[in-house]
Amino acid sequence: MSHVVTVNPRILAMEYAVRGPIPQRAAEMAQAGRSIIPCNIGNPQGLGQRPITFYRQILSLLEDPVNLERLGRAPSDAGTYPADVIEMAGEMAEGSRTGTGAYTESAGFKFVREAVSRFIDARDQLDSEGGLASDPDQVLLTDGASGGAVYVLEALISGPQDGILVPIPQYPLYSASIARCGGVLVGYHPDEESGWTLNRSILERSLGEARSKGVKVKAIVVINPGNPTGALLDVASMKQVVDVAREWDLAIIADEVYQENTYGRPWTSFARVVGNEKIPLFSLHSVSKGFYGECGHRGGYLEIRHSPPVEGTNLTLTEVLLKQASVNLCPNTMGQFLVHLMVTGPRKGTQSEELFRRERKTILQDLEAKATMIRDSFSKMDGMECFGRTGAMYLFPRLSRLPSGVGDFDYCMALLEETGMVTVNGAGFGQAEGTNHLRVAFLPPFELIEKVMPRWVEFHNRYV
Amino acid sequence: MSHVVTVNPRILAMEYAVRGPIPQRAAEMAQAGRSIIPCNIGNPQGLGQRPITFYRQILSLLEDPVNLERLGRAPSDAGTYPADVIEMAGEMAEGSRTGTGAYTESAGFKFVREAVSRFIDARDQLDSEGGLASDPDQVLLTDGASGGAVYVLEALISGPQDGILVPIPQYPLYSASIARCGGVLVGYHPDEESGWTLNRSILERSLGEARSKGVKVKAIVVINPGNPTGALLDVASMKQVVDVAREWDLAIIADEVYQENTYGRPWTSFARVVGNEKIPLFSLHSVSKGFYGECGHRGGYLEIRHSPPVEGTNLTLTEVLLKQASVNLCPNTMGQFLVHLMVTGPRKGTQSEELFRRERKTILQDLEAKATMIRDSFSKMDGMECFGRTGAMYLFPRLSRLPSGVGDFDYCMALLEETGMVTVNGAGFGQAEGTNHLRVAFLPPFELIEKVMPRWVEFHNRYV
């Protein structure tokens, strides 16, 4: 193979979402000693967010069973470790039976899947509504939420005419995975000016076009709160999604990894809106976002409801997903333990509880303050319009008054050169024909953003 | 989607390697209180092997940066933690810059990839042989070795006529992944009676048959030491693989995850045998096996040599693999840190070094003792023949005198019922037409195996 090799065209077709010219230029500038404000990535702990103490103390003990046993016998040696931490670490080690170093079931530790189901029932108050309790055997622990999304897409896309309905703009995981599976990405366009809401006609327009091209749409992806839009979806829109899913025979893939990032506004799960309707629902959650921000640990879960039977087999779709998971042996154990901590947390009245509440509050208030500050500055920028209720970790304003011949890429590049502000231009996510946007992740330290915003305002009004 | 759903036929075609009737029956027996000796899985810490103290003390500190800083300032508080552990944990935290909670580069931490390259150079003494030093930019950290194998297979299989040459018997990861990618598994049969060795005619027979069917073979998989055979491959066989790869234009996928499981026998890497020949080489290693046995942490690496250019692009194959990795964002950080520990270990003269050496020696000697004991018992079994030099964690004896009409599945099931010994029958891995085998993983405690072997001998000679 001294000469060229042919490679899977689907892999070549995937968009390389990671390294665009903008972050590349930012890296050069940082190299040259210029100060950079990296608002381009949703990587909280990469930008100075501190981990939750309670989580890390427990993970630390789980990695050293000898020390955990020692402290269990002699809590006085515990140093900085509260008794409730040692107790819960001990319970989790026992629940796992094999600790952090052994393969687990391919679906993940049973005691963690049970905790996930309890969390969902408490969150959605569905158990009280008859037969809707979450089933631990319909929960798969995954390496981050993306692991679960990839399983579902790869199973559902059974041929080149199978389509997946995906919001535009969208998170590149979906476009890349659909390309990789050889399916058709069918875009739908939430109504930006009414706050990125949805209605039947928006969805049916896309479904009709797809059908006219012979594309069989199998599922609809909804990201709530949105990425990149950051918008929190209203229940009316969710109900329309469920209506359309029922009538067009779609599964719903609910990407709900930002469910804790709603900044005081109520959030409703798709499990709650679907209720006992027989619509297959795949909901995704992750330890990477929220106030935990544990991206590096690659922990997440996929919960399945109304798992359909698979044509030509005696399997349900859940059994197919388990088979896919078994090829990867198991999700990493530390991610699994973190999912357990995400869905439980410290017990009421424990020493850890107060610190935990304080840390959570500080992180979420800080995120909200940064979002508010940036949005306020937008109002000082000529033709900078930001729609929707703030959620997730992003703002996605529309650039309505760019000079002719100038696109959002040029704007973001110029913004970077002048202010050191790193953003992602809207074209990177897809956007409505003829519009221009940028995505700002409000994660860098408050002071950094506060310092740069006046310069951004000045730059903007000069530029447009 | 109230009715059935069509599912990706490639996913349905994958063999569900995990739950066969034998382990299922074993689980039932365990439920019923009968004692089971699980020799069916390569999951050391699931069977009582203790983790390496040095590794876990460092991982424990990395998970709790507050505690790590505190101990860095006041080592006297370190309790059971030696100074060299605190020092190395501090260096690794610094090397990572973002610790355990942030996304890393998609290829993994640079400082770990650099350590991997230094490890390979020292192991293979290739740097001294001119231009053959390992390149950290040709190393991808992965979630276990299987993550890397899947990237390579998915990239190389560009259509339904692309084939991968795989040893029979083989580890089901390969058959499952080739099915998933829609390629052709082309089997080759190592010569069992000469110790599972290879020669040109064995390989060219399979390649010729494939070509006659219009199959383009892109790569050859070699597992050394073998799984399930457990056999250590000799250098003469490896040279023949390289000759055939050169002449038939194949990449080599070298699954070398058992390189520490050679029990005193010399082991040679494919990187060393390929040398500076322009043959694309993908070598896999993992933290799951060896004496570390950290399966649950899902750490591994893929090293690429002579990465070929990709037809119709300006990319090399390595850049394509990086693109695949970027869709998964990054491998889990704890697995990455463990890879660093696997390729470095404690420094000479440190307090941890002696304990580390003792633990490593104990684990490897125990594995060898169990393998020897089982092999010795085989000699007391009528027509039980075990070929090859013991490596990996498996023995794969041939059942040469089964009663007519009886297969290895029946034998393994009867063995389980009578002795509680859980094994995997040869058909689960594929085997030469008309032969019968079983795989024994020599991982359960010595005493357990010692107790059951006489009953196995008695059962066997009665059964055949």
CSV table of N, CA and C in Angstrom, one decimal, chain B residues 15 17 169-172 175 228 408 424-431:
chain,number,residue,atom,x,y,z
B,15,GLU,N,-22.9,-10.3,14.9
B,15,GLU,CA,-23.1,-11.4,15.8
B,15,GLU,C,-23.1,-10.8,17.2
B,17,ALA,N,-22.0,-11.2,20.4
B,17,ALA,CA,-21.0,-12.0,21.0
B,17,ALA,C,-21.2,-12.2,22.5
B,169,PRO,N,-9.4,-19.1,14.4
B,169,PRO,CA,-10.4,-18.4,15.1
B,169,PRO,C,-10.0,-17.0,15.4
B,170,GLN,N,-11.0,-16.1,15.7
B,170,GLN,CA,-10.8,-14.7,15.8
B,170,GLN,C,-11.6,-14.1,17.0
B,171,TYR,N,-11.2,-12.9,17.4
B,171,TYR,CA,-11.9,-12.2,18.4
B,171,TYR,C,-13.2,-11.5,17.8
B,172,PRO,N,-14.4,-11.7,18.3
B,172,PRO,CA,-15.6,-11.3,17.6
B,172,PRO,C,-15.7,-9.8,17.3
B,175,SER,N,-15.2,-9.6,13.5
B,175,SER,CA,-16.3,-10.0,12.6
B,175,SER,C,-17.5,-9.1,12.8
B,228,PRO,N,-8.7,-16.0,20.3
B,228,PRO,CA,-8.8,-16.9,21.5
B,228,PRO,C,-7.6,-17.9,21.7
B,408,ASP,N,-18.6,-29.0,20.2
B,408,ASP,CA,-18.0,-28.4,21.4
B,408,ASP,C,-19.0,-27.6,22.2
B,424,VAL,N,-16.0,-20.9,26.7
B,424,VAL,CA,-16.6,-20.5,25.4
B,424,VAL,C,-16.3,-21.6,24.4
B,425,ASN,N,-17.3,-22.2,23.7
B,425,ASN,CA,-16.9,-23.2,22.7
B,425,ASN,C,-16.4,-22.6,21.5
B,426,GLY,N,-15.5,-23.4,20.8
B,426,GLY,CA,-14.8,-22.8,19.6
B,426,GLY,C,-15.6,-22.2,18.6
B,427,ALA,N,-16.8,-22.7,18.3
B,427,ALA,CA,-17.7,-22.2,17.3
B,427,ALA,C,-17.9,-20.7,17.5
B,428,GLY,N,-17.9,-20.3,18.7
B,428,GLY,CA,-18.1,-18.8,19.0
B,428,GLY,C,-17.1,-17.9,18.4
B,429,PHE,N,-15.9,-18.5,18.0
B,429,PHE,CA,-14.8,-17.7,17.4
B,429,PHE,C,-14.6,-18.1,16.0
B,430,GLY,N,-15.2,-19.1,15.5
B,430,GLY,CA,-14.9,-19.7,14.2
B,430,GLY,C,-13.7,-20.6,14.4
B,431,GLN,N,-13.7,-21.7,13.7
B,431,GLN,CA,-12.6,-22.7,13.7
B,431,GLN,C,-12.6,-23.5,12.5
